[in-house]
Short mmCIF file of N, CA and C in Angstrom, two decimals:
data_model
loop_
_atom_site.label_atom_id
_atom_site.label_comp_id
_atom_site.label_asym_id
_atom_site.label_seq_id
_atom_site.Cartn_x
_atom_site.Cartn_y
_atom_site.Cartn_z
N UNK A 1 119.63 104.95 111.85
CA UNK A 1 119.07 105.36 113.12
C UNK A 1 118.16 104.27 113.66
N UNK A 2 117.94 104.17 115.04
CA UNK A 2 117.28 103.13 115.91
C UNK A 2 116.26 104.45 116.59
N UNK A 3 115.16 103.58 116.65
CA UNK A 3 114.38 104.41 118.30
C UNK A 3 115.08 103.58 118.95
N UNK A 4 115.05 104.08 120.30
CA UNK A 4 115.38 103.06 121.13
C UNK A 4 114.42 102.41 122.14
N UNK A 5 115.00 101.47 122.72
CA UNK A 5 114.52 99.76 122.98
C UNK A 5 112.90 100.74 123.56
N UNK A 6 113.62 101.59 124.80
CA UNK A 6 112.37 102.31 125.53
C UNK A 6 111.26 102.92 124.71
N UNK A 7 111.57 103.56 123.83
CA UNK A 7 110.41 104.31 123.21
C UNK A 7 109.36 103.40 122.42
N UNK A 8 110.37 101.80 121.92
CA UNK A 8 109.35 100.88 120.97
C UNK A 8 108.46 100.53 122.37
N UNK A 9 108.86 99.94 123.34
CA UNK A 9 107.87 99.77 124.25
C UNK A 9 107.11 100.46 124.90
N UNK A 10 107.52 101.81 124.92
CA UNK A 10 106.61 103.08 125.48
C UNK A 10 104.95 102.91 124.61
N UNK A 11 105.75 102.45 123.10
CA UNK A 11 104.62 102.59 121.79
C UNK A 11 103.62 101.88 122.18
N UNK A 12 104.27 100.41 121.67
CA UNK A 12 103.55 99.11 122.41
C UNK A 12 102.79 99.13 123.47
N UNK A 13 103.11 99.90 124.70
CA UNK A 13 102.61 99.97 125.75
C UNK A 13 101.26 100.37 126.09
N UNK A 14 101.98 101.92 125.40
CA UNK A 14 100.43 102.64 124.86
C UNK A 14 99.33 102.00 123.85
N UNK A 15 99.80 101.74 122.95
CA UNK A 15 98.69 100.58 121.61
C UNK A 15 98.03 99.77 122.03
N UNK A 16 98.66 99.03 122.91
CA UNK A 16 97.69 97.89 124.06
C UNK A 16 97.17 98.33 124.92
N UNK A 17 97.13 99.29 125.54
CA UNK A 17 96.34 100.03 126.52
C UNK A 17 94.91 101.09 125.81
N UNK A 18 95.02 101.86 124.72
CA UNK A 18 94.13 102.25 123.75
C UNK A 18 93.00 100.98 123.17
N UNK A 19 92.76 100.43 123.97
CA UNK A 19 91.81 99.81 123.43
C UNK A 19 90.49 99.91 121.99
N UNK A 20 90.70 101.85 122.63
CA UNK A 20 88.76 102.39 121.48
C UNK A 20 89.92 103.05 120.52
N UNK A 21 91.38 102.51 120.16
CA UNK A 21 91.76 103.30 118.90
C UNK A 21 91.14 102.91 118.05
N UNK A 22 91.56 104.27 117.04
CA UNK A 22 90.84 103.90 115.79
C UNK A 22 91.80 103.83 114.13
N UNK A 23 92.82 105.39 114.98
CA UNK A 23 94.12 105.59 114.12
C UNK A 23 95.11 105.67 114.66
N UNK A 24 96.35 104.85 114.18
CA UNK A 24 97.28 105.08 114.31
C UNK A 24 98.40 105.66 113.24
N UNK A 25 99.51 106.83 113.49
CA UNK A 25 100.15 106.95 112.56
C UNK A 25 101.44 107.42 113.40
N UNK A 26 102.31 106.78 112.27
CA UNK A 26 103.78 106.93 112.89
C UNK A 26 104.86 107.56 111.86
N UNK A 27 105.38 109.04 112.13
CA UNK A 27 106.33 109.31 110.96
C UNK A 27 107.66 109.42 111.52
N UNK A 28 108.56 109.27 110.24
CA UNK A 28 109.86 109.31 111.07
C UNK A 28 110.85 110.28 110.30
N UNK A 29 111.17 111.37 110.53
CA UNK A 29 111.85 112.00 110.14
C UNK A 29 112.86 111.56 109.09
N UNK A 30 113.88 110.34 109.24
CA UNK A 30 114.91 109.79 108.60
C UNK A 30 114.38 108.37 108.64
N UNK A 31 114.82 107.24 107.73
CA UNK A 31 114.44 106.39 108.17
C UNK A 31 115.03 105.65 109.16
N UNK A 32 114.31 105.16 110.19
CA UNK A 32 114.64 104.82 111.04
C UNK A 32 114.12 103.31 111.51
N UNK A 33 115.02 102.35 112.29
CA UNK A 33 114.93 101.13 112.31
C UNK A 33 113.84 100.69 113.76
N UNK A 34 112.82 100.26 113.67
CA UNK A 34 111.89 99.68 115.02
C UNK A 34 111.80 98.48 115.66
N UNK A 35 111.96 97.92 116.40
CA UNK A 35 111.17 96.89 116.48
C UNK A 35 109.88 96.97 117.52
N UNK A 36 109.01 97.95 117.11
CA UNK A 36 108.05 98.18 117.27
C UNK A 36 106.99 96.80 117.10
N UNK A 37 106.62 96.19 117.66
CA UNK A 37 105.55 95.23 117.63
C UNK A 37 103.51 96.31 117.44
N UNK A 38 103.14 95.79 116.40
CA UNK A 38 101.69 96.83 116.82
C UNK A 38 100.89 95.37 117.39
N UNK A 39 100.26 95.82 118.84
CA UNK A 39 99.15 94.28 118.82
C UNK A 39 98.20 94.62 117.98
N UNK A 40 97.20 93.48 118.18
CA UNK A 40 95.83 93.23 117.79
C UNK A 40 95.37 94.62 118.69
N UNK A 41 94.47 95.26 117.36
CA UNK A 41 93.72 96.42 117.48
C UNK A 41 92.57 96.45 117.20
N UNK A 42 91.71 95.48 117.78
CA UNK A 42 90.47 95.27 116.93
C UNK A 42 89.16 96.23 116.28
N UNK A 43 89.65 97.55 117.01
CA UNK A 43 89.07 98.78 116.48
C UNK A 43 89.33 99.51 115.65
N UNK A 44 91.05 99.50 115.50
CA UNK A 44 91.70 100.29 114.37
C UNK A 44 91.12 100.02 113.02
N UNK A 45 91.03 101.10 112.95
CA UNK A 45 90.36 101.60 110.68
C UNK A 45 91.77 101.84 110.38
N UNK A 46 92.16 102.43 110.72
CA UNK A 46 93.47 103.27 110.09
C UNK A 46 94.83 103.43 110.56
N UNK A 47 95.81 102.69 109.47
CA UNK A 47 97.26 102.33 110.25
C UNK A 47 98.40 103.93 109.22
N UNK A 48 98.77 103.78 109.39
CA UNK A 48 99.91 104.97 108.80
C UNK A 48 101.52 104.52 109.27
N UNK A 49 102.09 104.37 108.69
CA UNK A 49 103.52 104.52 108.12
C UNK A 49 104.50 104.90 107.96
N UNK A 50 104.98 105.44 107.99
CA UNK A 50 105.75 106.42 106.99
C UNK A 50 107.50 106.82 107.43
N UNK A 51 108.56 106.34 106.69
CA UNK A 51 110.20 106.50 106.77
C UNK A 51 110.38 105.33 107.79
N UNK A 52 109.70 104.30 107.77
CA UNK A 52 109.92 103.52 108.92
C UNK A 52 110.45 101.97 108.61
N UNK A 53 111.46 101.57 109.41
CA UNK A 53 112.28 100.29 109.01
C UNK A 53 111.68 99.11 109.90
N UNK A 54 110.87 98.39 109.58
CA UNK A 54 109.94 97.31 110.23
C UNK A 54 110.38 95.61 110.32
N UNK A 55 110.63 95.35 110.85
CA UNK A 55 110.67 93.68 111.02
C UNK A 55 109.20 93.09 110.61
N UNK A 56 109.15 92.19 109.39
CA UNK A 56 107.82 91.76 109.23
C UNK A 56 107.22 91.13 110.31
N UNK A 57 107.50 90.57 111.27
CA UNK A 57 106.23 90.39 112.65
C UNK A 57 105.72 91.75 113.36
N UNK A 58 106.20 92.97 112.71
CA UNK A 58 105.79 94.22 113.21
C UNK A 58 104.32 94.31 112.53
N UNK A 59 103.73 93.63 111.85
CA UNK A 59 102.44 94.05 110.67
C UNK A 59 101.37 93.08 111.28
N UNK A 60 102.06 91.91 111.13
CA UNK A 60 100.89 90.98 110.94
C UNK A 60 99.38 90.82 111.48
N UNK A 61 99.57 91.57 112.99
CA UNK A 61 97.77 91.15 113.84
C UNK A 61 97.32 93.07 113.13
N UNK A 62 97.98 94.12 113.13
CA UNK A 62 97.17 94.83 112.05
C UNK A 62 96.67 94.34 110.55
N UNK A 63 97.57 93.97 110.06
CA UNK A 63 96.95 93.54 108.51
C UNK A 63 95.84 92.58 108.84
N UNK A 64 95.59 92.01 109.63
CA UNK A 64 94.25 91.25 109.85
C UNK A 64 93.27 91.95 110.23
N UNK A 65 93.42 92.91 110.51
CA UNK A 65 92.11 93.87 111.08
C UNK A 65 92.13 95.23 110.53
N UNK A 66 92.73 96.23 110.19
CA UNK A 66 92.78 97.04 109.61
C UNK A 66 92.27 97.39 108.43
N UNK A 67 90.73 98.54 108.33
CA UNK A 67 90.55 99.37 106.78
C UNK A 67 91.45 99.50 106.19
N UNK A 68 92.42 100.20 106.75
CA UNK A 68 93.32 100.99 105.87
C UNK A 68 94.52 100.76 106.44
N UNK A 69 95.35 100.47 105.49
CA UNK A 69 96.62 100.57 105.90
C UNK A 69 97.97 101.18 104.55
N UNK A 70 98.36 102.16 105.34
CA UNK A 70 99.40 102.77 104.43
C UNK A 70 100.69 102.43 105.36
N UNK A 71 101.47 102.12 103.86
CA UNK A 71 103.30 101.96 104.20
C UNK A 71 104.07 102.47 103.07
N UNK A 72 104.34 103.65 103.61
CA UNK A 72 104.69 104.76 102.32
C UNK A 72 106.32 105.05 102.89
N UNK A 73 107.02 105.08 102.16
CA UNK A 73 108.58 104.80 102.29
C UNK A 73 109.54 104.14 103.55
N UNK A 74 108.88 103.34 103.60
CA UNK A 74 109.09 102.25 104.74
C UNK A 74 110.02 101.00 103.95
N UNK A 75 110.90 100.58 104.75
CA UNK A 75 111.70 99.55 104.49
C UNK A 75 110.99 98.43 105.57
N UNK A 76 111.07 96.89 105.12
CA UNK A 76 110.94 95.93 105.73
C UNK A 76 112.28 94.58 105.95
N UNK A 77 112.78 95.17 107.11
CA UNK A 77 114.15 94.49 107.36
C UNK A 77 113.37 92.70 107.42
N UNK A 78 114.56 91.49 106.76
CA UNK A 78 114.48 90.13 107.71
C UNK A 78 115.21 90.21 108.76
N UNK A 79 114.43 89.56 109.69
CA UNK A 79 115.13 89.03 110.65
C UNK A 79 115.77 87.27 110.68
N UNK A 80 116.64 87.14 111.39
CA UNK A 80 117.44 86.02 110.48
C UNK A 80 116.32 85.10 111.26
N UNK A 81 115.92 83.73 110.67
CA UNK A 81 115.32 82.90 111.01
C UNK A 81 113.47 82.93 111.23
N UNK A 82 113.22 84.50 110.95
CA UNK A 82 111.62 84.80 110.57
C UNK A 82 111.32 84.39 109.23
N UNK A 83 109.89 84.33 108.97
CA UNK A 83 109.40 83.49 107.93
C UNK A 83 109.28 85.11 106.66
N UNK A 84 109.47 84.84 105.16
CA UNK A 84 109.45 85.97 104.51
C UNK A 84 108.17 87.04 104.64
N UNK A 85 108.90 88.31 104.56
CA UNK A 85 107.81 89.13 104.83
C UNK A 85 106.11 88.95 104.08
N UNK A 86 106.66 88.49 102.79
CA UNK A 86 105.29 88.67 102.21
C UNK A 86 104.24 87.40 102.24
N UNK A 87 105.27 86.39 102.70
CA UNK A 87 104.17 84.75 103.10
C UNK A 87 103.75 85.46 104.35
N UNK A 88 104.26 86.16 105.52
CA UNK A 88 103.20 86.59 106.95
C UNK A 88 102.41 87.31 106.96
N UNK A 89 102.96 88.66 105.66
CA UNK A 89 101.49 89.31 105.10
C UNK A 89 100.32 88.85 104.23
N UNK A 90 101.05 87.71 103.58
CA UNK A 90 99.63 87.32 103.35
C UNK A 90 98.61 86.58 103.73
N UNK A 91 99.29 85.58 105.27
CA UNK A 91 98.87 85.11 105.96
C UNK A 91 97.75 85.55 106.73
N UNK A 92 98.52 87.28 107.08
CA UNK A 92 97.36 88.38 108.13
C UNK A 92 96.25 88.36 107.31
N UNK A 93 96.62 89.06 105.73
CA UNK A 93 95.64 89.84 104.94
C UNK A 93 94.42 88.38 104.59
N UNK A 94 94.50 87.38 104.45
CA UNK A 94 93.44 86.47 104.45
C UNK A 94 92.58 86.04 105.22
N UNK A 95 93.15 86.54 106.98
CA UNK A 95 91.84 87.02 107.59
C UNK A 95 91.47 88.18 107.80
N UNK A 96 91.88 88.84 106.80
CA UNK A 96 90.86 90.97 107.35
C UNK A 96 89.78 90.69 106.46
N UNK A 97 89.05 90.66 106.73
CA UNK A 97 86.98 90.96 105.80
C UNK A 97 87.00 92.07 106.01
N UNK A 98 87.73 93.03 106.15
CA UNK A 98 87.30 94.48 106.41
C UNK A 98 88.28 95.51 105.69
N UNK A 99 89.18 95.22 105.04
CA UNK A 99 90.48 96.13 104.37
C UNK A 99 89.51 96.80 102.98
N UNK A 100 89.88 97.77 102.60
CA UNK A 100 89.23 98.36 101.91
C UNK A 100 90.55 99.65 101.18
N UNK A 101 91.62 99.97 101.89
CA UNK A 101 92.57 100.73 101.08
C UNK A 101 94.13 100.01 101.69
N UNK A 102 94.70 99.92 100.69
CA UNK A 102 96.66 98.99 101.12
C UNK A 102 97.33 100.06 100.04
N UNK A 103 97.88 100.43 101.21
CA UNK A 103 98.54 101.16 99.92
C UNK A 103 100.64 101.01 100.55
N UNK A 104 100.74 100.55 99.52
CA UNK A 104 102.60 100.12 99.35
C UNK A 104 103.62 101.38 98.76
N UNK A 105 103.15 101.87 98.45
CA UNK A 105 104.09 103.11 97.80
C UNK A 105 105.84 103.07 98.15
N UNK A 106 106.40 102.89 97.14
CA UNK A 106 108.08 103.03 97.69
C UNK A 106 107.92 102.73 98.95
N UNK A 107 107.49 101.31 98.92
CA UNK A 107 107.65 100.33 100.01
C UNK A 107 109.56 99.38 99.69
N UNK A 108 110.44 99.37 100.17
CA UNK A 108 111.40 99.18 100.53
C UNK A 108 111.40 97.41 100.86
N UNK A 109 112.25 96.35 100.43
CA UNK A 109 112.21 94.93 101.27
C UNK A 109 114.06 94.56 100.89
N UNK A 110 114.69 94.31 102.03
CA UNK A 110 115.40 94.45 102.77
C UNK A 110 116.21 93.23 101.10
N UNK A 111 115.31 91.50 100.92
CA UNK A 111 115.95 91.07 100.19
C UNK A 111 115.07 91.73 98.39
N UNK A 112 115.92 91.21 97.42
CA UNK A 112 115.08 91.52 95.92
C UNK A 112 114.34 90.33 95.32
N UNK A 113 113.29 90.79 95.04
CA UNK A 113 112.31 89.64 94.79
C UNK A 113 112.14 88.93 95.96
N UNK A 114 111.67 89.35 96.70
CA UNK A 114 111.13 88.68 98.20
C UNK A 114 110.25 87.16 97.95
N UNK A 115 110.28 86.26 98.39
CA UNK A 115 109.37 84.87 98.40
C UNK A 115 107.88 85.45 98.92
N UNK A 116 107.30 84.78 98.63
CA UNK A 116 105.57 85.06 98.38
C UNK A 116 105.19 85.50 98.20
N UNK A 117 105.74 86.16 96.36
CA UNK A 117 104.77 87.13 96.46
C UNK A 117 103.18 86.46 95.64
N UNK A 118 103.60 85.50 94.84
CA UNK A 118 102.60 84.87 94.51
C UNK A 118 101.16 84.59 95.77
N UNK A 119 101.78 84.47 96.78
CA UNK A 119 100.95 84.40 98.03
C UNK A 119 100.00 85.54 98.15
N UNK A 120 101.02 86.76 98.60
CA UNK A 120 100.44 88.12 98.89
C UNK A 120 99.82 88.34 97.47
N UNK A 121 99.80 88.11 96.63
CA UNK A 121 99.06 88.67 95.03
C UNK A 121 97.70 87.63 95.26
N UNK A 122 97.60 86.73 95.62
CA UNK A 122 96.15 85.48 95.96
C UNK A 122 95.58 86.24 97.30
N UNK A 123 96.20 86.55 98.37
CA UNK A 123 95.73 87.14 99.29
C UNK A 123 94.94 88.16 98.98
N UNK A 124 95.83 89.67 98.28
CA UNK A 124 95.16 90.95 97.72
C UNK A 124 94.12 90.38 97.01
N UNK A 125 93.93 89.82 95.87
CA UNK A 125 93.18 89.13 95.04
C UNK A 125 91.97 88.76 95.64
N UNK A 126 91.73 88.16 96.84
CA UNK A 126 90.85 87.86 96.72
C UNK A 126 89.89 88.32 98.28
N UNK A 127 90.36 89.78 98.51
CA UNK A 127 89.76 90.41 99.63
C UNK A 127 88.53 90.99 98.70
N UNK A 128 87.19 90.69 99.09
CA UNK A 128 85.96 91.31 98.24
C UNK A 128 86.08 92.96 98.92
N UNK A 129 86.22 93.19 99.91
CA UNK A 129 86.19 94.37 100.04
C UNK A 129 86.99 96.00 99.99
N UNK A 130 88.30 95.32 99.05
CA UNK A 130 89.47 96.00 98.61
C UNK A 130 89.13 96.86 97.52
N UNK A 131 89.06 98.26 98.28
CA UNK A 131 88.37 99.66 96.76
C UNK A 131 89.84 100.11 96.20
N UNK A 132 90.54 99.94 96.59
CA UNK A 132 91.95 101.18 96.63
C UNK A 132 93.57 100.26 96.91
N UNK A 133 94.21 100.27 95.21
CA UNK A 133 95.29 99.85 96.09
C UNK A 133 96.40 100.18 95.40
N UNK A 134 97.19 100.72 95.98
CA UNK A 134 98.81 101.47 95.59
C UNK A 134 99.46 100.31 95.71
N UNK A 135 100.47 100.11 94.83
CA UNK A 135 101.53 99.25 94.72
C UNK A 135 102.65 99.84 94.00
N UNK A 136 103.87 99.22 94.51
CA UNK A 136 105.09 99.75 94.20
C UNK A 136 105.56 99.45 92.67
N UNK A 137 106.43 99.75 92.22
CA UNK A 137 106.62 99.73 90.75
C UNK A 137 108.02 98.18 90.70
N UNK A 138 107.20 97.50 89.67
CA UNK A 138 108.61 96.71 89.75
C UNK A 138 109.82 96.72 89.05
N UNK A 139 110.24 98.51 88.49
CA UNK A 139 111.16 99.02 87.85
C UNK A 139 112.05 99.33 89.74
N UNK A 140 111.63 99.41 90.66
CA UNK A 140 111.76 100.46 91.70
C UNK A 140 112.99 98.97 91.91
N UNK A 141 114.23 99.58 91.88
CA UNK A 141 114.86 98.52 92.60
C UNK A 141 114.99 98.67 94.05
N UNK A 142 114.58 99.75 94.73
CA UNK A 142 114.22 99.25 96.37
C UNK A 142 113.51 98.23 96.81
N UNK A 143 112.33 98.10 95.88
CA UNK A 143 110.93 97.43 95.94
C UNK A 143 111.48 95.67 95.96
N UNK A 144 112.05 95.43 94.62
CA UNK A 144 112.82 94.01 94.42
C UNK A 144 111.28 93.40 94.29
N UNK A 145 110.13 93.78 93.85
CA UNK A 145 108.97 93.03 93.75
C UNK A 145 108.88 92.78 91.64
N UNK A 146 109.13 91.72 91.11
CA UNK A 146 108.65 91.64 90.13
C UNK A 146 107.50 91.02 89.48
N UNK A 147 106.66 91.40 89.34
CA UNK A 147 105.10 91.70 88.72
C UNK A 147 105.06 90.88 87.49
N UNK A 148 104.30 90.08 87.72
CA UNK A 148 104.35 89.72 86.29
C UNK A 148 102.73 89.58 85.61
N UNK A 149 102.64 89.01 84.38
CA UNK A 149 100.79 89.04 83.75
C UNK A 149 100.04 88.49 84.86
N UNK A 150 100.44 87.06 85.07
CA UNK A 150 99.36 86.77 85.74
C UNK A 150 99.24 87.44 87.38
N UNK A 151 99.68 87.81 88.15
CA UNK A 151 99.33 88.91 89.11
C UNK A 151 98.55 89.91 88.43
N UNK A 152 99.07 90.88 87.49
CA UNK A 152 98.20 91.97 86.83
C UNK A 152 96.98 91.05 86.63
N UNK A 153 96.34 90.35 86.28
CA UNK A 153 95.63 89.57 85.56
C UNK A 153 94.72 89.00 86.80
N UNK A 154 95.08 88.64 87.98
CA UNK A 154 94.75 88.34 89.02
C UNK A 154 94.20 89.72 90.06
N UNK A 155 95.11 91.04 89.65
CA UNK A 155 93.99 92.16 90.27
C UNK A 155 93.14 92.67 89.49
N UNK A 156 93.36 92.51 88.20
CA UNK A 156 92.20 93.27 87.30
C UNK A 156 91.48 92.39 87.35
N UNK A 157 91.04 91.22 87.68
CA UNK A 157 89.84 90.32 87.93
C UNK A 157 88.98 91.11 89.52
N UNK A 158 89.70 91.65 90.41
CA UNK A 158 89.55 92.40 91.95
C UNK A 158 88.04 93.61 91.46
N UNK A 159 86.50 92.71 91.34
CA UNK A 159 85.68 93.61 91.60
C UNK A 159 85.19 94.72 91.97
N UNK A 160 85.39 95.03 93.19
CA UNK A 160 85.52 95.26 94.24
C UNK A 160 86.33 96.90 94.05
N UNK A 161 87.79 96.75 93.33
CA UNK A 161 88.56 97.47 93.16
C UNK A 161 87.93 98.96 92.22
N UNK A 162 88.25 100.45 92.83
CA UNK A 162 87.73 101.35 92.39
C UNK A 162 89.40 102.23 92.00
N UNK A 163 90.14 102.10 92.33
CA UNK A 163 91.37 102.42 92.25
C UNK A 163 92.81 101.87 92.39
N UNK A 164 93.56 101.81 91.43
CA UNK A 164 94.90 101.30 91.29
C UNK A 164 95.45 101.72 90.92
N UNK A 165 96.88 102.12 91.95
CA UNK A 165 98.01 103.17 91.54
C UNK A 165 99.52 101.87 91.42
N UNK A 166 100.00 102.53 90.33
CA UNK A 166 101.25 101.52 90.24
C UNK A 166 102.30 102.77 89.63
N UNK A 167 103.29 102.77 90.65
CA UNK A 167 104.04 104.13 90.22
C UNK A 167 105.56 103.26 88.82
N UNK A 168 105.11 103.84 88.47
CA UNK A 168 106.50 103.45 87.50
C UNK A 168 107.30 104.12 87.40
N UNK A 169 108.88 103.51 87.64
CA UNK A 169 110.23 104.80 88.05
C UNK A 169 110.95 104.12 86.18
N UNK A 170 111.35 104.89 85.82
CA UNK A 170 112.30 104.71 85.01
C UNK A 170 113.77 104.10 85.11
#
């Protein structure tokens, strides 16, 4: 399934016009494919997620500003000739001073073993103000994220951190 072209820009339209948001949340019945762009929200605390099929330039000016951000059974399509999802997320997430919950849950990526994740694991790593963080399991073959010591080793150093969920599928 697609929204279509009108409704991603209806979204967009509205998101840039909300200037004093604070939350946004988006569910989708089935999963369904966007190319939803979110702008720069410089007020938003709180992003939400959920059954949604994203082009990684759909994230990036939220993950720079956003408390919270949940992406809970969401797939992240490439687009041919965009840079990998997790080098642009970790690009965003190294300028947010303000993230405090990420949560990935049966987060979905389009290739297995996605490129950067070493990136995005230095990024998470080293936000001081990160209490809370869900991550996907790297048994989950949707996920295609494999985890290894030194990442574990690199968030259990994460001060800061008051909670860590890592779902493990069999």
């Amino acid at each position: 399934k697609t929204f279509p072209d009108e409704v991603d820009h209806a979204i967009t339209s509205v998101l840039t016009s909300c200037t004093a948001l604070r939350e946004f949340v988006l569910y989708a019945v089935d999963r369904c494919w966007t190319k939803l762009h979110i702008p720069v929200l410089i007020n938003l605390e709180e992003l939400t997620l959920e059954y949604v099929c994203l082009s990684p330039q759909s994230l990036p000016s939220t993950l720079r500003t956003a408390e919270t951000v949940s992406l809970r059974w969401c797939n992240m399509l490439q687009e041919p000739g965009q840079s990998d999802d997790l080098e642009v997320w970790a690009s965003a997430l190294r300028q947010n001073s303000r993230i405090r919950h990420f949560d990935m849950e049966n987060i979905g990526f389009e290739h297995q073993d996605p490129e950067g994740l070493d990136e995005f694991v230095e990024a998470i790593s080293t936000r001081s103000t990160l209490e809370c963080l869900v991550l996907p399991s790297s048994r989950n073959t949707e996920c295609g994220f494999r985890w290894n010591a030194i990442h574990m080793r690199k968030i259990g150093d994460m001060g800061s951190l008051h909670y860590l969920g890592i779902k493990m599928l069999e």
